[in-house]
mmCIF file with all atom_site columns, C-alpha atoms in Angstrom:
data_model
loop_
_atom_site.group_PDB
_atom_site.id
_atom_site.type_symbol
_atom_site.label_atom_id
_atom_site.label_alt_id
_atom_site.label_comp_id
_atom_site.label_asym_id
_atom_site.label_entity_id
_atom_site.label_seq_id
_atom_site.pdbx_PDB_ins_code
_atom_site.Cartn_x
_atom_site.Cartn_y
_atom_site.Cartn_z
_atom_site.occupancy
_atom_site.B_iso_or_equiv
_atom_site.pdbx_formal_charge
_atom_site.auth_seq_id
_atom_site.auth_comp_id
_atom_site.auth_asym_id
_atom_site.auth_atom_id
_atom_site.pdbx_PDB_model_num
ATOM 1   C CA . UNK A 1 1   ? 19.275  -11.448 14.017  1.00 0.00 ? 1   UNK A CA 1
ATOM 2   C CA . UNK A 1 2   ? 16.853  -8.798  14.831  1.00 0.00 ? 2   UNK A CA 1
ATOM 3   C CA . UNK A 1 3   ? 15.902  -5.487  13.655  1.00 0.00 ? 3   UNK A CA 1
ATOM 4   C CA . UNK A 1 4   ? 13.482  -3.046  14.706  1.00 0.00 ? 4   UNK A CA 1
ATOM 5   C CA . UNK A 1 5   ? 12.238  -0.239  12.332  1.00 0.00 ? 5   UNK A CA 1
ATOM 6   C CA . UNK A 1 6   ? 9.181   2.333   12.611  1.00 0.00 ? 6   UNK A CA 1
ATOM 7   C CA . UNK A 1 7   ? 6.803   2.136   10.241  1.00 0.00 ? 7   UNK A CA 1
ATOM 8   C CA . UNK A 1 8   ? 3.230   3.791   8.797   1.00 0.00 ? 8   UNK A CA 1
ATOM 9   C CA . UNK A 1 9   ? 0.585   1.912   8.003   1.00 0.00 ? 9   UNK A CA 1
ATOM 10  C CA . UNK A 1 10  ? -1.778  2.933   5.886   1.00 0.00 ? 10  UNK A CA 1
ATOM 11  C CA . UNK A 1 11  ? -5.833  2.255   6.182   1.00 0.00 ? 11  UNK A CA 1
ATOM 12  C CA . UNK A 1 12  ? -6.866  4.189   3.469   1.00 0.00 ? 12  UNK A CA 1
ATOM 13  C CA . UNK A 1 13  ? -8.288  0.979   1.328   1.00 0.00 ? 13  UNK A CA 1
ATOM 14  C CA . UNK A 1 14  ? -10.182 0.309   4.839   1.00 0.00 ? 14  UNK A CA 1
ATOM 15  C CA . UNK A 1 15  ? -11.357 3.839   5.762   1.00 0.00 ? 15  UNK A CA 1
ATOM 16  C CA . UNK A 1 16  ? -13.029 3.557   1.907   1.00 0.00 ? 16  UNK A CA 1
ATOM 17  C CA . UNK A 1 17  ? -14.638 0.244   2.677   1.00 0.00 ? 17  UNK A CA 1
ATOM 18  C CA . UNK A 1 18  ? -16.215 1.482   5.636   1.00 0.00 ? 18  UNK A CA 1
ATOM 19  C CA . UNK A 1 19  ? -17.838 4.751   3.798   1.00 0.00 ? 19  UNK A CA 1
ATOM 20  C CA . UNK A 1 20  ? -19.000 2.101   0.882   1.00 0.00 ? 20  UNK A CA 1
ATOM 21  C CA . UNK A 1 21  ? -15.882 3.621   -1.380  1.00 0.00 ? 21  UNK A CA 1
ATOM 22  C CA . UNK A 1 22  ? -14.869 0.072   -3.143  1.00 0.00 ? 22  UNK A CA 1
ATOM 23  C CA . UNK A 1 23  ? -13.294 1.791   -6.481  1.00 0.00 ? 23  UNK A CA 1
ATOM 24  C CA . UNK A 1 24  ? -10.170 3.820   -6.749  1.00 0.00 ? 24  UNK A CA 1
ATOM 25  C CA . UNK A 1 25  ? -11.666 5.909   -9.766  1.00 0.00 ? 25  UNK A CA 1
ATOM 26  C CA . UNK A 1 26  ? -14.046 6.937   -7.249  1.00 0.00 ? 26  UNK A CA 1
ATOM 27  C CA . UNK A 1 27  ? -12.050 8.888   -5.570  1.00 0.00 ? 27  UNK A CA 1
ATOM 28  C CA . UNK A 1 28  ? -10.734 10.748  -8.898  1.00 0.00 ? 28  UNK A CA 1
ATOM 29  C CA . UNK A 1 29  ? -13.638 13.120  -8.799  1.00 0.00 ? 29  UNK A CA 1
ATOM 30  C CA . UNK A 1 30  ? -13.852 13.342  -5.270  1.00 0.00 ? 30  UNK A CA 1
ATOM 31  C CA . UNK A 1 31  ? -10.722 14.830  -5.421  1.00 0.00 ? 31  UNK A CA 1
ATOM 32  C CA . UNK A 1 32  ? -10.928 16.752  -7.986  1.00 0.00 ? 32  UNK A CA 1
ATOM 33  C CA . UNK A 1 33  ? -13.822 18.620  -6.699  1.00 0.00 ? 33  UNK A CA 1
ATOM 34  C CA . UNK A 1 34  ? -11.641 19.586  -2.761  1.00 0.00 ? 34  UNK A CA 1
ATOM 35  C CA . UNK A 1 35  ? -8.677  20.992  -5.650  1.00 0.00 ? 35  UNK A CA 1
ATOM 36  C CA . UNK A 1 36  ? -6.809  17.893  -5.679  1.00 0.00 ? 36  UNK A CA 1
ATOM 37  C CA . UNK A 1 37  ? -5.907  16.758  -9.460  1.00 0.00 ? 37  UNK A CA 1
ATOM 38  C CA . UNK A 1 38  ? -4.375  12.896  -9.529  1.00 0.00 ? 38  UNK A CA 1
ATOM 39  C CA . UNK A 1 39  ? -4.503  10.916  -12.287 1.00 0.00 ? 39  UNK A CA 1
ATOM 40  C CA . UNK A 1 40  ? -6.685  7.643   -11.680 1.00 0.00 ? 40  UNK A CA 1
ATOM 41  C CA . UNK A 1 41  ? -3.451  5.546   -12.280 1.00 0.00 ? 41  UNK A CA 1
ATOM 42  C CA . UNK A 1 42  ? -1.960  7.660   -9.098  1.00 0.00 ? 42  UNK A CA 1
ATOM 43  C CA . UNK A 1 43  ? -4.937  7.434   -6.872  1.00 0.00 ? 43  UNK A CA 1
ATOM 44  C CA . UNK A 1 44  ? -4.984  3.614   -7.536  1.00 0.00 ? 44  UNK A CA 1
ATOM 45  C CA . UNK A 1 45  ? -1.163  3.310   -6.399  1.00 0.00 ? 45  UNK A CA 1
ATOM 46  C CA . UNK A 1 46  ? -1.960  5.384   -3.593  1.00 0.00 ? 46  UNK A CA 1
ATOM 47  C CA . UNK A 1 47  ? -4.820  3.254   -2.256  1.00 0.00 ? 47  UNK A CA 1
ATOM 48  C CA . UNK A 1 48  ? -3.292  0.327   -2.847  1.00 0.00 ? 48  UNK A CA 1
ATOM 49  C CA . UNK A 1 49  ? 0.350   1.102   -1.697  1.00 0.00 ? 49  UNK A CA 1
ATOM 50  C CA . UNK A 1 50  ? 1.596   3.209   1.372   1.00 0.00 ? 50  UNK A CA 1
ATOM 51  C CA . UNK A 1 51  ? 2.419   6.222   0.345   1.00 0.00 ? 51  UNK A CA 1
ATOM 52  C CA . UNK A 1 52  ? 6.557   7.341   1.712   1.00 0.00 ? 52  UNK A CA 1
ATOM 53  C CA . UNK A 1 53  ? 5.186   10.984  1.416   1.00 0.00 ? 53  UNK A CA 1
ATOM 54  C CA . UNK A 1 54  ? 1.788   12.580  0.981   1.00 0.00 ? 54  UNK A CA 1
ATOM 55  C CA . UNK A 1 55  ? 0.834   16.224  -0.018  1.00 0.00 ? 55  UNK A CA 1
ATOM 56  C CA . UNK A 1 56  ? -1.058  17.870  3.270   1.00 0.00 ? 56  UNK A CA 1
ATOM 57  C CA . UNK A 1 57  ? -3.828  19.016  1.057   1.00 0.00 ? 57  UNK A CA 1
ATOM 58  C CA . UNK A 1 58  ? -3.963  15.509  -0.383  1.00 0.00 ? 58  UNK A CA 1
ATOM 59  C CA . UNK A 1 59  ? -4.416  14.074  2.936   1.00 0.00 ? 59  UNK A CA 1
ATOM 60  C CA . UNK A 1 60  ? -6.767  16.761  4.347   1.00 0.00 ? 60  UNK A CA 1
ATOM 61  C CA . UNK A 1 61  ? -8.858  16.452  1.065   1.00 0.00 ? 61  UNK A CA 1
ATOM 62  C CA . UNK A 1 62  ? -8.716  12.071  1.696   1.00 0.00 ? 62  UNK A CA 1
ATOM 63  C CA . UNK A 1 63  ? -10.045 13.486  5.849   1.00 0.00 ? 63  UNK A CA 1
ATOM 64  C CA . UNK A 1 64  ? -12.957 15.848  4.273   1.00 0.00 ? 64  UNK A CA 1
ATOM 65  C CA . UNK A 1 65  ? -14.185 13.252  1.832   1.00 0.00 ? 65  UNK A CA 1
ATOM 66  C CA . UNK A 1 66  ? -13.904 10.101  4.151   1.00 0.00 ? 66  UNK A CA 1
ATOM 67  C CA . UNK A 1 67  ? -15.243 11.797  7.460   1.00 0.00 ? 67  UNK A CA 1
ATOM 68  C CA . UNK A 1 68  ? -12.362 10.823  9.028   1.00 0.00 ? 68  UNK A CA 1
ATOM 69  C CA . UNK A 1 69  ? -9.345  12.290  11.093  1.00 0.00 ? 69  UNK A CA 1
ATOM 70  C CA . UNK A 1 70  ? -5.133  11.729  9.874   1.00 0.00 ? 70  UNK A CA 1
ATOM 71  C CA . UNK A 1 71  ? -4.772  9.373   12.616  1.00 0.00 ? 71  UNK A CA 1
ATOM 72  C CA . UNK A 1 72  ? -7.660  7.209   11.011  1.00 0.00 ? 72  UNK A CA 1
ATOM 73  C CA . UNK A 1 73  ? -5.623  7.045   7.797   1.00 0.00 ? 73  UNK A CA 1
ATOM 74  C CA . UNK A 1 74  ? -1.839  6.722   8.950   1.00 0.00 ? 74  UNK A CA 1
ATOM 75  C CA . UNK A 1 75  ? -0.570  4.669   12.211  1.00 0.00 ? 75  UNK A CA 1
ATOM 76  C CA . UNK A 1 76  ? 2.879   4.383   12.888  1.00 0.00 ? 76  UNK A CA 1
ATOM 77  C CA . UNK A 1 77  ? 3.700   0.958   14.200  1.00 0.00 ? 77  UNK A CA 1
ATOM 78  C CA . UNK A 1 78  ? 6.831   -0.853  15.344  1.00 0.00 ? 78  UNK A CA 1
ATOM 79  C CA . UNK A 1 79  ? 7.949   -4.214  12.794  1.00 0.00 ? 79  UNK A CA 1
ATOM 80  C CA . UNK A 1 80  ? 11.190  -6.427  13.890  1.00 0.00 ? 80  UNK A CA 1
ATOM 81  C CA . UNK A 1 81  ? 12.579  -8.057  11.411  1.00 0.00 ? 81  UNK A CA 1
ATOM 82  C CA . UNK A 1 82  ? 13.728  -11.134 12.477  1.00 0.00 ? 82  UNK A CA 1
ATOM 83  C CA . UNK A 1 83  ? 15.940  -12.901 9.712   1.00 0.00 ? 83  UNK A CA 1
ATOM 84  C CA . UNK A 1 84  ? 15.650  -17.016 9.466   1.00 0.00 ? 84  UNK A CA 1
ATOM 85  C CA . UNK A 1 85  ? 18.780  -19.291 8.743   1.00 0.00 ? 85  UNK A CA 1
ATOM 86  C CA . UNK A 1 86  ? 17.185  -21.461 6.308   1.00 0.00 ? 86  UNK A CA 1
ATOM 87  C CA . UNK A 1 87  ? 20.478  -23.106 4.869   1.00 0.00 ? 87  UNK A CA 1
ATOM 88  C CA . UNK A 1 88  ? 19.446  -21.412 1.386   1.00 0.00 ? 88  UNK A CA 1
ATOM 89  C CA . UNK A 1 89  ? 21.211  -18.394 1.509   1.00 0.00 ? 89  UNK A CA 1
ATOM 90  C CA . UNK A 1 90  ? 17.987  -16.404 1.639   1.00 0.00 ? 90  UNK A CA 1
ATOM 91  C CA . UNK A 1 91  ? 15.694  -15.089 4.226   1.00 0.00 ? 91  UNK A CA 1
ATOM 92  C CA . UNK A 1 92  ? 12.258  -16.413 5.649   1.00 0.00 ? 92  UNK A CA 1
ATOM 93  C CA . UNK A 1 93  ? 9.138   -14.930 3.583   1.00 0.00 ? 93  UNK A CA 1
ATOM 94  C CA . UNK A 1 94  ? 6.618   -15.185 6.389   1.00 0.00 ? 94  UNK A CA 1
ATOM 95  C CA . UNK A 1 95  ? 5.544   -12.279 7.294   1.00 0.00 ? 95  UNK A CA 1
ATOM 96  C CA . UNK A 1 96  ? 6.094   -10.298 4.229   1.00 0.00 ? 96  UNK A CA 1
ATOM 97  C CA . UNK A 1 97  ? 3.507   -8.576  2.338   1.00 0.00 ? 97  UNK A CA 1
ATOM 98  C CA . UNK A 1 98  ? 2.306   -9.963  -0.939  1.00 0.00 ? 98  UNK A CA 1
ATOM 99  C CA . UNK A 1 99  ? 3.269   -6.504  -2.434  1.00 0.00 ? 99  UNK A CA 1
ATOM 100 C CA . UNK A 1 100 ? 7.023   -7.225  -1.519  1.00 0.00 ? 100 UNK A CA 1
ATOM 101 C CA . UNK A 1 101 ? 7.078   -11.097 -3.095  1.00 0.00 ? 101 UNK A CA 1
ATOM 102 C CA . UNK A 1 102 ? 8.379   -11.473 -6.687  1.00 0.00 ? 102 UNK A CA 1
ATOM 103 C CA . UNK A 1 103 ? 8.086   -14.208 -9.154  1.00 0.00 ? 103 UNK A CA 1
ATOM 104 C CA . UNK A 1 104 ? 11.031  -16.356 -9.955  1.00 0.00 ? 104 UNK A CA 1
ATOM 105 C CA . UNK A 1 105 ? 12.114  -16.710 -13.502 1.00 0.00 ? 105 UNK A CA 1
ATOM 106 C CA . UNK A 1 106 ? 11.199  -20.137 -15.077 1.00 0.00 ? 106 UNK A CA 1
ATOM 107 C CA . UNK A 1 107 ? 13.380  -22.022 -17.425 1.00 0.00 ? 107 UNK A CA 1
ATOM 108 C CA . UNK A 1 108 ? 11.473  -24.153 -20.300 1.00 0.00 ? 108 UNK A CA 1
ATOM 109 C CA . UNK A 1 109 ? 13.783  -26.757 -21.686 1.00 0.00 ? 109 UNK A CA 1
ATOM 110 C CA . UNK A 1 110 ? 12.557  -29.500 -23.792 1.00 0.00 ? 110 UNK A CA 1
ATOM 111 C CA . UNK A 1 111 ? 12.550  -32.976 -23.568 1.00 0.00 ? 111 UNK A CA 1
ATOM 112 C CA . UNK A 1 112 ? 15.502  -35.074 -25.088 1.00 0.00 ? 112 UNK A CA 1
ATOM 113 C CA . UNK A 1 113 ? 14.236  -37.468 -27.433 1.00 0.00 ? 113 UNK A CA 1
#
């Protein structure tokens, strides 16, 4: 089975790399001073995370302080899912991004004596 959905990615994490931007509370003051008040817990989500929406002064402020155009930020892209019989009942994990894997719950028993 196949699916094919449109997507953004975001390169906001890389855009910072490439201006020598490495930590998120960096960008709290940056920010700050273009009008744009985030906390630093919100700024790290949204460099680490793609955003589903984002402010336009948000992203225009992210453009002045990186030297960098929308398009540099945000690219849409085209993903097909392609869903993998495995004989588990569950669904191939390659592929996925290490944001969307979740532990599974352990059980500690102990030993019989």
């Amino acid at each position: 089975m196949t699916g094919r959905r449109l997507v953004m990615r975001w390169h906001l994490r890389q855009m910072m790399a490439a201006r020598g931007i490495f930590q998120t509370s960096e960008l709290v003051p940056l920010l700050a001073d273009r009008g744009v008040n985030l906390t630093r817990q919100y700024v790290h989500r949204l460099v680490t995370t793609a955003p589903q929406r984002i402010n336009t002064d948000l992203l225009a402020a992210l453009c002045d302080i990186l030297d960098c155009q929308p398009n540099d930020l945000l690219e849409p892209a085209v993903e097909h899912d392609e869903l993998t019989a495995t004989g588990t009942g569950g669904a191939d994990c390659e592929g996925l991004e290490i944001g969307a894997l979740r532990p599974i719950r352990a059980t500690v028993r102990q030993p019989h004596h």
